[in-house]
């Protein structure tokens, strides 16, 4: 079978397994060249949200960089079936695992709903059986629009909305190659509450409580969750909107987790990442014009980073300098994005950008290319005319 990209708006309905393999290999190569003089690198790591974006990059950086960590990765992905080829994250898990095995690293993939108690039990068992009973680091990198309410089984749904007043912005459509005007009404109280339930810190805390109760965290265990703040230009839709309120909740959760981890001298961290094209971020209306301008400017200045560059810089750089935190104690790997010279140029591009010229003014080809690559397409090293053997794929398991 020949697999073509099938894009619907900002959602990819197909993915290319060989391209996913290329994506994982490229990231591995970028971590293998990292160096670290720290003797406090984590050796046993649990990654929640391990199959794509920042979670996958964290896992690759920690396994294939100087930490050489054994990992357990939890994700929610679909495999190949008669209905379709499955999701990119499914193949990322498979090819990560293959590469880790070659390097004699432990790598366990757990595929299922990280919010469920069943998956918590599977993780506990895997930590005992595969990692010798405890972990040194828990990476919390889930991104989702829904979370089941454990008491009722009904779903909380996040809504990406401004708070207080409506916002006009633009959203990209990768299917039509267009930038479309969108008007977002302000969130209702319920939308605010539910977004905080889905993307705030409650589940992170609950995971850390579970792992503490089961004695699965090593002495000095660290945990990190990822956040975004962004510049003034995106505040109405992000930082001061529903997602930003959820992130503020996440930031406060760090204090609760620090209290929880006191007895094992553990530590909770927030790393504020830069804006990047991921499966989750392309859903945020109003963010894309900013991404188009940001990519152009950061590439021009030689400062562009993808998820793997960010995670390498986090785990082999910023992490170890305890003095390198902001006033709130957050780790800022969005430091280059927020540089005054970058933002000045980004704002100048945004002031000119319209639905007609966005592909010229901004780095549309770059953003589209990264979006396609998230799904295994647009890799120069992959021959897309090659036949993909579906039966052979069915035999692969994460
Ligand atoms: P992503 O969509 O690439 O990855 C999300 C991961 O969560 C995937 O591995 C997915 O399988 C997993 N997942 C989702 N629901 C799950 C469930 N119910 N059970 C188990 N696994 C589940 O997203 P991302 O952009 O890497 O986001 C990760 C974190 O980074 C988020 O907190 C996000 O807010 C943050 N962040 C993203 C950006 C950005 O620009 N993309 C910037 C800063 C911070
Ligand atoms: Na992730």
Short mmCIF file of C-alpha atoms and ligand atoms in Angstrom, two decimals:
data_model
loop_
_atom_site.label_atom_id
_atom_site.label_comp_id
_atom_site.label_asym_id
_atom_site.label_seq_id
_atom_site.Cartn_x
_atom_site.Cartn_y
_atom_site.Cartn_z
CA UNK A 1 0.00 0.00 0.00
CA UNK A 2 1.13 3.55 -0.76
CA UNK A 3 0.31 5.91 2.11
CA UNK A 4 -0.57 9.52 1.33
CA UNK A 5 -1.08 12.36 3.78
CA UNK A 6 -4.77 12.86 4.54
CA UNK A 7 -5.22 16.20 6.20
CA UNK A 8 -8.52 17.51 7.54
CA UNK A 9 -8.16 21.09 8.74
CA UNK A 10 -5.41 20.73 11.36
CA UNK A 11 -5.84 16.99 11.89
CA UNK A 12 -3.85 14.31 10.08
CA UNK A 13 -5.99 11.26 9.28
CA UNK A 14 -3.06 9.17 8.14
CA UNK A 15 0.56 8.76 9.07
CA UNK A 16 3.59 7.18 7.48
CA UNK A 17 5.36 4.54 9.59
CA UNK A 18 8.71 4.90 7.79
CA UNK A 19 8.58 8.65 8.30
CA UNK A 20 7.81 8.18 11.99
CA UNK A 21 10.89 5.98 12.13
CA UNK A 22 12.90 8.73 10.43
CA UNK A 23 11.57 11.29 12.91
CA UNK A 24 12.58 9.16 15.89
CA UNK A 25 16.03 8.44 14.37
CA UNK A 26 16.70 12.11 13.67
CA UNK A 27 15.85 13.00 17.26
CA UNK A 28 17.99 10.17 18.61
CA UNK A 29 20.97 11.42 16.60
CA UNK A 30 20.52 14.91 18.06
CA UNK A 31 20.59 13.55 21.62
CA UNK A 32 23.53 11.21 21.11
CA UNK A 33 25.85 14.19 20.61
CA UNK A 34 24.86 15.84 23.89
CA UNK A 35 27.32 16.14 26.73
CA UNK A 36 26.85 16.58 30.44
CA UNK A 37 29.19 16.88 33.36
CA UNK A 38 26.42 16.35 35.88
CA UNK A 39 26.54 13.26 38.07
CA UNK A 40 22.86 13.69 38.91
CA UNK A 41 21.27 12.48 35.69
CA UNK A 42 18.11 10.39 36.08
CA UNK A 43 18.53 6.69 35.29
CA UNK A 44 14.94 5.47 35.60
CA UNK A 45 12.25 7.67 34.12
CA UNK A 46 8.47 7.53 33.77
CA UNK A 47 7.07 9.67 30.94
CA UNK A 48 3.34 10.37 30.85
CA UNK A 49 2.53 11.47 27.29
CA UNK A 50 5.60 9.79 25.78
CA UNK A 51 4.58 9.22 22.18
CA UNK A 52 4.80 12.66 20.61
CA UNK A 53 5.81 16.27 21.03
CA UNK A 54 7.67 17.26 24.18
CA UNK A 55 7.07 13.94 25.93
CA UNK A 56 8.64 11.89 23.14
CA UNK A 57 11.52 14.35 22.90
CA UNK A 58 12.04 14.09 26.69
CA UNK A 59 12.15 10.32 26.45
CA UNK A 60 14.62 10.37 23.55
CA UNK A 61 16.84 13.00 25.21
CA UNK A 62 16.96 11.01 28.45
CA UNK A 63 17.45 7.58 26.87
CA UNK A 64 19.89 8.46 24.11
CA UNK A 65 21.64 11.44 25.66
CA UNK A 66 24.23 11.16 28.45
CA UNK A 67 21.61 10.04 31.02
CA UNK A 68 21.15 6.71 29.15
CA UNK A 69 17.96 6.28 31.11
CA UNK A 70 15.67 3.29 31.20
CA UNK A 71 12.14 4.50 30.51
CA UNK A 72 8.48 3.65 30.83
CA UNK A 73 6.31 5.63 28.41
CA UNK A 74 2.56 6.04 28.70
CA UNK A 75 0.49 7.25 25.75
CA UNK A 76 -2.91 7.00 24.13
CA UNK A 77 -2.46 5.78 20.56
CA UNK A 78 -4.03 3.48 18.01
CA UNK A 79 -2.40 0.71 16.05
CA UNK A 80 -3.01 -0.48 12.51
CA UNK A 81 -6.36 -2.12 11.87
CA UNK A 82 -8.78 -2.64 9.04
CA UNK A 83 -9.99 0.89 9.75
CA UNK A 84 -6.68 2.58 9.13
CA UNK A 85 -2.98 2.80 9.53
CA UNK A 86 -3.14 3.96 13.15
CA UNK A 87 -1.61 7.03 14.74
CA UNK A 88 1.89 8.44 14.42
CA UNK A 89 2.49 8.05 18.15
CA UNK A 90 1.88 4.32 17.84
CA UNK A 91 4.82 4.04 15.43
CA UNK A 92 6.94 6.47 17.42
CA UNK A 93 6.54 4.08 20.38
CA UNK A 94 7.51 1.10 18.25
CA UNK A 95 10.61 2.66 16.73
CA UNK A 96 11.71 4.21 20.01
CA UNK A 97 11.50 0.77 21.59
CA UNK A 98 13.47 -0.88 18.78
CA UNK A 99 16.27 1.67 19.05
CA UNK A 100 16.33 1.46 22.85
CA UNK A 101 16.61 -2.32 22.73
CA UNK A 102 19.55 -2.05 20.37
CA UNK A 103 21.27 0.14 22.96
CA UNK A 104 20.35 -2.34 25.70
CA UNK A 105 18.12 0.16 27.42
CA UNK A 106 14.93 -0.85 29.16
CA UNK A 107 11.94 0.67 27.39
CA UNK A 108 8.39 -0.25 28.27
CA UNK A 109 5.43 1.20 26.39
CA UNK A 110 2.05 1.33 28.08
CA UNK A 111 -0.75 2.35 25.76
CA UNK A 112 -4.03 3.41 27.31
CA UNK A 113 -5.80 6.17 29.20
CA UNK A 114 -3.37 7.75 31.66
CA UNK A 115 -6.31 9.11 33.65
CA UNK A 116 -7.58 5.61 34.45
CA UNK A 117 -6.72 3.58 37.54
CA UNK A 118 -6.07 0.57 35.33
CA UNK A 119 -3.12 2.33 33.66
CA UNK A 120 -1.84 3.50 37.05
CA UNK A 121 -1.76 -0.15 38.12
CA UNK A 122 0.04 -1.18 34.93
CA UNK A 123 2.63 1.55 35.50
CA UNK A 124 3.16 0.44 39.12
CA UNK A 125 3.72 -3.12 37.96
CA UNK A 126 6.11 -2.01 35.20
CA UNK A 127 8.17 0.12 37.60
CA UNK A 128 8.51 -2.91 39.86
CA UNK A 129 9.26 -5.43 37.14
CA UNK A 130 11.26 -3.40 34.65
CA UNK A 131 12.88 -0.56 36.63
CA UNK A 132 13.71 -2.31 39.87
CA UNK A 133 10.93 -0.70 41.89
CA UNK A 134 11.52 3.07 41.75
CA UNK A 135 11.95 5.99 39.37
CA UNK A 136 14.22 9.06 39.61
CA UNK A 137 12.14 11.30 37.37
CA UNK A 138 8.50 11.62 36.31
CA UNK A 139 7.84 13.68 33.17
CA UNK A 140 4.24 14.86 32.90
CA UNK A 141 3.54 15.75 29.26
CA UNK A 142 -0.07 14.86 28.59
CA UNK A 143 -1.97 17.08 26.18
CA UNK A 144 -5.61 16.30 25.58
CA UNK A 145 -9.01 17.88 25.18
CA UNK A 146 -10.89 15.51 27.47
CA UNK A 147 -10.50 13.89 30.85
CA UNK A 148 -12.94 11.47 32.46
CA UNK A 149 -14.37 12.49 35.81
CA UNK A 150 -13.38 9.50 37.95
CA UNK A 151 -16.53 9.85 40.06
CA UNK A 152 -19.14 9.98 37.29
CA UNK A 153 -17.33 8.57 34.26
CA UNK A 154 -18.48 11.62 32.30
CA UNK A 155 -15.94 13.74 30.47
CA UNK A 156 -14.61 17.16 31.30
CA UNK A 157 -13.86 18.97 28.05
CA UNK A 158 -11.36 21.73 27.62
CA UNK A 159 -12.29 24.77 25.57
CA UNK A 160 -9.67 27.04 24.07
CA UNK A 161 -11.24 30.42 24.71
CA UNK A 162 -10.40 33.92 25.85
CA UNK A 163 -11.65 34.98 29.25
CA UNK A 164 -13.77 38.10 29.69
CA UNK A 165 -14.05 39.34 26.12
CA UNK A 166 -14.11 37.85 22.66
CA UNK A 167 -10.99 37.73 20.53
CA UNK A 168 -10.51 38.00 16.78
CA UNK A 169 -7.70 35.98 15.34
CA UNK A 170 -6.61 33.69 12.55
CA UNK A 171 -6.36 29.93 12.36
CA UNK A 172 -4.40 27.92 9.88
CA UNK A 173 -5.97 25.23 7.71
CA UNK A 174 -3.33 22.80 6.44
CA UNK A 175 -5.85 21.10 4.18
CA UNK A 176 -6.72 24.24 2.24
CA UNK A 177 -3.43 26.06 2.82
CA UNK A 178 -5.36 29.01 4.15
CA UNK A 179 -5.35 31.32 7.13
CA UNK A 180 -8.95 31.85 8.18
CA UNK A 181 -10.40 34.55 10.35
CA UNK A 182 -11.88 33.24 13.58
CA UNK A 183 -13.83 35.01 16.26
CA UNK A 184 -13.72 33.41 19.66
CA UNK A 185 -16.42 34.23 22.21
CA UNK A 186 -15.34 34.45 25.85
CA UNK A 187 -15.43 31.24 27.86
CA UNK A 188 -18.32 30.43 30.15
CA UNK A 189 -17.59 29.66 33.81
CA UNK A 190 -18.10 25.99 33.05
CA UNK A 191 -15.64 26.07 30.14
CA UNK A 192 -13.05 27.69 32.40
CA UNK A 193 -13.58 25.10 35.14
CA UNK A 194 -13.46 22.15 32.77
CA UNK A 195 -10.32 23.37 30.99
CA UNK A 196 -8.61 23.62 34.37
CA UNK A 197 -9.78 20.06 35.13
CA UNK A 198 -8.32 18.78 31.85
CA UNK A 199 -5.10 20.79 31.48
CA UNK A 200 -4.44 22.03 35.03
CA UNK A 201 -2.41 20.23 37.66
CA UNK A 202 -4.97 17.96 39.33
CA UNK A 203 -4.01 14.82 37.43
CA UNK A 204 -0.27 15.50 37.81
CA UNK A 205 -0.75 15.71 41.59
CA UNK A 206 -2.89 12.61 41.60
CA UNK A 207 -0.20 10.64 39.73
CA UNK A 208 2.46 11.81 42.18
CA UNK A 209 0.21 10.85 45.12
CA UNK A 210 -0.33 7.41 43.65
CA UNK A 211 3.39 6.86 43.05
CA UNK A 212 4.24 8.12 46.56
CA UNK A 213 1.68 5.84 48.23
CA UNK A 214 3.11 2.85 46.40
CA UNK A 215 6.67 3.82 47.32
CA UNK A 216 7.64 3.97 43.64
CA UNK A 217 9.62 7.22 43.84
CA UNK A 218 13.33 7.06 44.65
CA UNK A 219 14.88 9.35 47.24
CA UNK A 220 15.45 12.75 45.62
CA UNK A 221 12.96 11.97 42.84
CA UNK A 222 12.23 14.87 40.50
CA UNK A 223 9.16 15.58 38.42
CA UNK A 224 8.57 18.09 35.64
CA UNK A 225 5.48 19.35 33.81
CA UNK A 226 5.51 21.57 30.74
CA UNK A 227 3.94 24.97 30.44
CA UNK A 228 3.57 27.86 28.04
CA UNK A 229 3.31 31.57 28.76
CA UNK A 230 4.21 33.39 25.55
CA UNK A 231 4.49 37.08 24.67
CA UNK A 232 1.90 39.83 25.02
CA UNK A 233 0.65 39.19 21.48
CA UNK A 234 -0.73 35.74 22.39
CA UNK A 235 -1.93 36.54 25.92
CA UNK A 236 -5.58 37.14 25.02
CA UNK A 237 -5.90 33.68 23.52
CA UNK A 238 -3.42 31.82 25.68
CA UNK A 239 -1.96 33.17 28.90
CA UNK A 240 -5.04 35.11 29.96
CA UNK A 241 -7.44 32.63 28.38
CA UNK A 242 -8.70 29.26 29.54
CA UNK A 243 -5.45 27.42 28.75
CA UNK A 244 -3.39 30.00 30.63
CA UNK A 245 -5.66 29.64 33.67
CA UNK A 246 -5.12 25.89 33.50
CA UNK A 247 -1.35 26.47 33.31
CA UNK A 248 -1.51 28.83 36.30
CA UNK A 249 -3.25 26.02 38.16
CA UNK A 250 -0.45 23.68 37.04
CA UNK A 251 2.14 26.14 38.37
CA UNK A 252 0.43 26.19 41.78
CA UNK A 253 0.27 22.40 41.80
CA UNK A 254 4.05 22.39 41.85
CA UNK A 255 3.85 23.68 45.46
CA UNK A 256 1.48 20.87 46.47
CA UNK A 257 3.77 18.28 44.90
CA UNK A 258 6.81 19.79 46.60
CA UNK A 259 5.02 19.38 49.94
CA UNK A 260 4.10 15.82 49.04
CA UNK A 261 7.71 14.98 48.13
CA UNK A 262 9.30 16.57 51.21
CA UNK A 263 9.81 13.26 53.02
CA UNK A 264 11.80 11.80 50.11
CA UNK A 265 13.56 15.12 49.45
CA UNK A 266 11.99 15.17 46.01
CA UNK A 267 11.34 18.17 43.85
CA UNK A 268 8.67 19.36 41.40
CA UNK A 269 9.55 21.55 38.42
CA UNK A 270 7.81 23.47 35.69
CA UNK A 271 9.63 24.03 32.42
CA UNK A 272 8.14 26.79 30.32
CA UNK A 273 8.71 25.73 26.71
CA UNK A 274 8.71 27.68 23.48
CA UNK A 275 5.78 27.70 21.05
CA UNK A 276 6.13 24.82 18.60
CA UNK A 277 4.13 22.93 16.04
CA UNK A 278 2.76 19.81 17.74
CA UNK A 279 -0.37 17.73 17.37
CA UNK A 280 -1.86 19.72 20.24
CA UNK A 281 -0.69 23.27 19.50
CA UNK A 282 -2.08 23.58 15.96
CA UNK A 283 -5.53 23.42 17.56
CA UNK A 284 -5.07 26.73 19.30
CA UNK A 285 -6.81 29.37 17.20
CA UNK A 286 -4.97 32.63 16.99
CA UNK A 287 -1.63 30.99 17.76
CA UNK A 288 -0.72 30.04 14.19
CA UNK A 289 0.03 33.51 12.79
CA UNK A 290 2.36 33.92 15.74
CA UNK A 291 4.00 30.56 15.00
CA UNK A 292 4.46 31.56 11.35
CA UNK A 293 6.19 34.79 12.31
CA UNK A 294 8.18 33.24 15.16
CA UNK A 295 9.55 30.42 12.97
CA UNK A 296 10.66 32.91 10.33
CA UNK A 297 12.47 35.18 12.80
CA UNK A 298 14.07 32.44 14.93
CA UNK A 299 15.29 30.59 11.84
CA UNK A 300 16.73 33.81 10.40
CA UNK A 301 18.66 34.30 13.64
CA UNK A 302 19.78 30.67 13.84
CA UNK A 303 17.83 30.23 17.09
CA UNK A 304 15.02 27.93 15.96
CA UNK A 305 14.54 24.85 18.12
CA UNK A 306 12.24 21.87 17.77
CA UNK A 307 11.03 19.68 20.64
CA UNK A 308 14.27 17.69 20.77
CA UNK A 309 16.54 20.76 20.86
CA UNK A 310 14.38 22.16 23.67
CA UNK A 311 14.52 18.96 25.70
CA UNK A 312 18.27 18.50 25.18
CA UNK A 313 18.80 22.06 26.40
CA UNK A 314 16.49 21.40 29.35
CA UNK A 315 17.98 18.13 30.63
CA UNK A 316 21.64 18.79 29.82
CA UNK A 317 21.70 22.51 30.47
CA UNK A 318 19.15 24.59 32.37
CA UNK A 319 18.09 21.79 34.73
CA UNK A 320 21.37 21.69 36.59
CA UNK A 321 21.73 25.39 37.29
CA UNK A 322 19.48 25.92 40.29
CA UNK A 323 20.13 29.66 40.06
CA UNK A 324 18.77 29.75 36.52
CA UNK A 325 15.09 30.01 37.46
CA UNK A 326 12.70 32.95 37.11
CA UNK A 327 11.18 34.87 40.04
CA UNK A 328 8.49 32.21 40.39
CA UNK A 329 11.04 29.40 40.28
CA UNK A 330 10.12 28.25 36.77
CA UNK A 331 12.69 26.90 34.29
CA UNK A 332 12.54 29.11 31.20
CA UNK A 333 13.42 27.36 27.95
CA UNK A 334 11.22 29.94 26.26
CA UNK A 335 14.04 32.41 26.94
CA UNK A 336 15.13 32.71 23.30
CA UNK A 337 11.55 33.02 22.04
CA UNK A 338 10.91 35.89 24.42
CA UNK A 339 14.10 37.82 23.69
CA UNK A 340 13.27 41.47 23.00
CA UNK A 341 14.97 41.49 19.58
CA UNK A 342 13.02 38.39 18.49
CA UNK A 343 9.69 39.76 19.68
CA UNK A 344 10.29 43.12 18.03
CA UNK A 345 10.74 41.45 14.64
CA UNK A 346 7.87 39.03 15.21
CA UNK A 347 5.55 41.94 15.99
CA UNK A 348 6.64 43.75 12.84
CA UNK A 349 5.79 40.68 10.73
CA UNK A 350 2.47 40.17 12.50
CA UNK A 351 1.47 43.76 11.86
CA UNK A 352 1.76 43.08 8.13
CA UNK A 353 0.33 39.55 8.03
CA UNK A 354 -3.00 38.91 6.30
CA UNK A 355 -4.91 35.93 4.88
CA UNK A 356 -3.39 36.81 1.52
CA UNK A 357 0.28 37.13 2.35
CA UNK A 358 0.78 34.83 5.37
CA UNK A 359 2.70 32.24 3.34
CA UNK A 360 5.09 34.93 2.20
CA UNK A 361 5.51 36.94 5.39
CA UNK A 362 5.58 33.97 7.73
CA UNK A 363 7.35 30.63 7.49
CA UNK A 364 4.29 28.74 6.24
CA UNK A 365 6.33 26.11 4.40
CA UNK A 366 8.37 25.50 7.53
CA UNK A 367 5.33 25.18 9.78
CA UNK A 368 3.48 22.97 7.29
CA UNK A 369 6.61 20.85 6.87
CA UNK A 370 6.89 20.30 10.62
CA UNK A 371 3.20 19.44 10.81
CA UNK A 372 3.61 16.86 8.03
CA UNK A 373 6.72 15.47 9.69
CA UNK A 374 4.83 14.96 12.96
CA UNK A 375 2.85 12.43 10.98
CA UNK A 376 5.77 10.88 9.16
CA UNK A 377 5.48 12.79 5.90
CA UNK A 378 7.87 15.17 4.14
CA UNK A 379 11.09 13.47 5.15
CA UNK A 380 13.60 13.78 2.30
CA UNK A 381 15.19 10.48 3.42
CA UNK A 382 11.98 8.46 2.97
CA UNK A 383 10.85 7.01 -0.35
CA UNK A 384 7.10 7.53 -0.22
CA UNK A 385 6.52 5.48 -3.38
CA UNK A 386 7.72 2.42 -1.54
CA UNK A 387 5.04 -0.14 -0.80
CA UNK A 388 4.09 -0.38 2.89
CA UNK A 389 3.32 -3.94 3.97
CA UNK A 390 0.28 -3.62 6.23
CA UNK A 391 0.44 -7.23 7.43
CA UNK A 392 4.05 -6.70 8.50
CA UNK A 393 2.99 -3.56 10.39
CA UNK A 394 0.30 -5.53 12.22
CA UNK A 395 3.04 -7.74 13.62
CA UNK A 396 4.81 -4.76 15.24
CA UNK A 397 3.84 -3.91 18.80
CA UNK A 398 4.88 -1.01 20.98
P1 LIG B 1 1.34 16.19 21.97
O1 LIG B 1 -0.07 16.13 21.49
O2 LIG B 1 2.43 16.12 20.97
O3 LIG B 1 1.59 14.99 23.03
C1 LIG B 1 0.61 14.64 23.95
C2 LIG B 1 0.91 13.26 24.53
O4 LIG B 1 -0.10 12.94 25.49
C3 LIG B 1 0.89 12.12 23.50
O5 LIG B 1 1.92 11.20 23.83
C4 LIG B 1 -0.47 11.46 23.73
O6 LIG B 1 -0.53 10.08 23.37
C5 LIG B 1 -0.59 11.64 25.23
N1 LIG B 1 -1.96 11.54 25.72
C6 LIG B 1 -3.01 12.37 25.46
N2 LIG B 1 -4.10 11.96 26.13
C7 LIG B 1 -3.73 10.84 26.83
C8 LIG B 1 -4.41 9.97 27.72
N3 LIG B 1 -5.69 10.14 28.04
N4 LIG B 1 -3.71 8.93 28.22
C9 LIG B 1 -2.41 8.72 27.91
N5 LIG B 1 -1.72 9.54 27.10
C10 LIG B 1 -2.37 10.59 26.57
O7 LIG B 1 1.45 17.50 22.88
P2 LIG B 1 2.64 18.48 23.29
O8 LIG B 1 2.51 19.72 22.51
O9 LIG B 1 3.94 17.77 23.34
O10 LIG B 1 2.19 18.87 24.77
C11 LIG B 1 2.80 18.35 25.94
C12 LIG B 1 2.84 19.42 27.01
O11 LIG B 1 3.70 20.48 26.57
C13 LIG B 1 1.48 20.06 27.31
O12 LIG B 1 1.38 20.31 28.69
C14 LIG B 1 1.55 21.36 26.56
O13 LIG B 1 0.72 22.35 27.09
C15 LIG B 1 3.01 21.71 26.77
N6 LIG B 1 3.54 22.75 25.86
C16 LIG B 1 3.36 22.70 24.51
C17 LIG B 1 3.85 23.75 23.72
C18 LIG B 1 3.68 23.74 22.21
O14 LIG B 1 3.87 24.79 21.60
N7 LIG B 1 3.37 22.63 21.61
C19 LIG B 1 4.55 24.80 24.30
C20 LIG B 1 4.75 24.80 25.67
C21 LIG B 1 4.23 23.77 26.44
NA1 LIG B 2 4.06 15.02 24.74
#
